[in-house]
Amino acid sequence: MRRRLRLIPILLGALAATPAPASTAPASTYTALAALEARVVTIGFRLTTANAKWCPVQQPQFGWIWGDLRLYTPKDQSAARAAYAAGDSDAPFLAAIASGSPAAKAGLSVGTPVTAINGTPAPSGEDNHPYARATAYEMLFAGLPLHDPIAVATGAGSAALTPVAGCLSDFRVEAVDRPMGMAEGRLVLISKGLAEFAKNDDELASAVAHELAHNILRHRARLDAAGVDRGLGKQFGRSARLFKQTEVEADRLSAWLLVGAGYDPAAAVRFWTAFGQRKGRPLFQAGTHPKWRDRVASIEEEIRAIDAARAAGRPLEPPLIANPPPLE
Ligand SMILES: [Zn+2]
């Protein structure tokens, strides 16, 4: 199975020390992961591009998630290669493509390797971390002009794409059963367990929109600038209070992002209600996250504000983006 990132999650606590699935996992495991990635990339593309006008920092969006066979143990690489139709190339490949995206319109398909961008060989990454090349690809594409057409070499051929301006974020699905999400500034990471917990795409979009809101509001950087304790101390005192503030802000903004992209914001109420009541939820997050009833109440409040703006014929203007309250 795919190796796992070492990250400091914001949303749902630290990654569990869950044993990796057996390396003899059937190919269907990879097919299932690819299917989740296809849903998340489509949701992410829709949320970032439909809400671009509200995002202070933008990047060109192509509508893809990168795959790399180096993410898998050598034993599992052939199964992953088959599930993603990744052929023989060793280059990073398209693990998922958003429907209606520039990548889809260019005729690219899942499994297609990309070996060069605008005539320059693709980056090889700075170290041997399994995600190094995917990260280098993401950052290279994010730094390109918002609207300029690009050409990618795909091993056997090439393709031309014209990006769509979107909010700053790339998306990944992590092969972790524990339901968790993470937003570290430029990435939104959704675990397999969280994606599977959502009953439908509107609910999954609620989870993705919450993480995207963290990135739009620059919570990671602002919490770091505020000197919060990311260790055990985050459960207490000022650090806990500031983490909680960012969670409330992400919940509130997420309702507007969902509406902006045509999703049902009431799905966020259903999702966080079910999530807050799920079996096996960790109790130690009590310090950094509001109680689920409070989360749901603040989302409902935003839905009422959106409905009121619409009823009055006012343009929708999401709160918090222009003048987020200080973290202090
Ligand atoms: Zn969060």
XYZ file of N, CA and C and ligand atoms in Angstrom, residues 10-12 181-183 210-211 214 219 243 246-248 250-251 272 289 295, ligand 1:
58
model
N -4.078 19.427 10.864
C -4.749 20.518 11.549
C -6.150 20.085 11.958
N -6.823 19.392 11.084
C -8.251 19.161 11.332
C -8.496 18.122 12.394
N -7.936 16.971 12.241
C -8.464 15.852 13.018
C -7.411 15.121 13.838
N -8.275 15.067 7.907
C -7.991 15.995 6.828
C -6.888 16.924 7.275
N -6.275 17.610 6.325
C -5.152 18.457 6.678
C -5.031 19.563 5.644
N -4.638 20.724 6.113
C -4.404 21.846 5.209
C -3.141 22.535 5.696
N -13.845 22.670 4.001
C -13.313 23.069 5.313
C -11.787 23.186 5.235
N -11.144 22.200 4.635
C -9.676 22.240 4.528
C -9.226 23.379 3.607
N -9.140 26.613 5.348
C -7.916 26.817 6.148
C -6.812 27.423 5.276
N -4.279 29.778 7.562
C -4.262 29.456 8.989
C -2.941 28.862 9.454
N -6.243 27.557 17.923
C -6.625 26.459 17.013
C -8.141 26.431 16.851
N -9.420 29.059 14.526
C -9.257 28.769 13.099
C -10.252 27.710 12.640
N -10.596 26.788 13.509
C -11.586 25.772 13.130
C -12.952 26.400 12.891
N -13.333 27.316 13.756
C -14.621 28.003 13.581
C -14.599 28.802 12.276
N -12.822 28.235 9.578
C -12.865 27.335 8.419
C -14.281 26.789 8.219
N -14.955 26.461 9.310
C -16.338 25.997 9.194
C -17.221 27.075 8.570
N -20.991 17.080 9.432
C -20.311 17.324 10.712
C -21.123 16.810 11.892
N -10.707 21.683 18.953
C -11.857 21.759 18.057
C -13.117 22.093 18.854
N -20.049 23.593 16.044
C -19.613 23.670 14.648
C -20.834 23.749 13.739
Zn -9.960 22.232 10.429
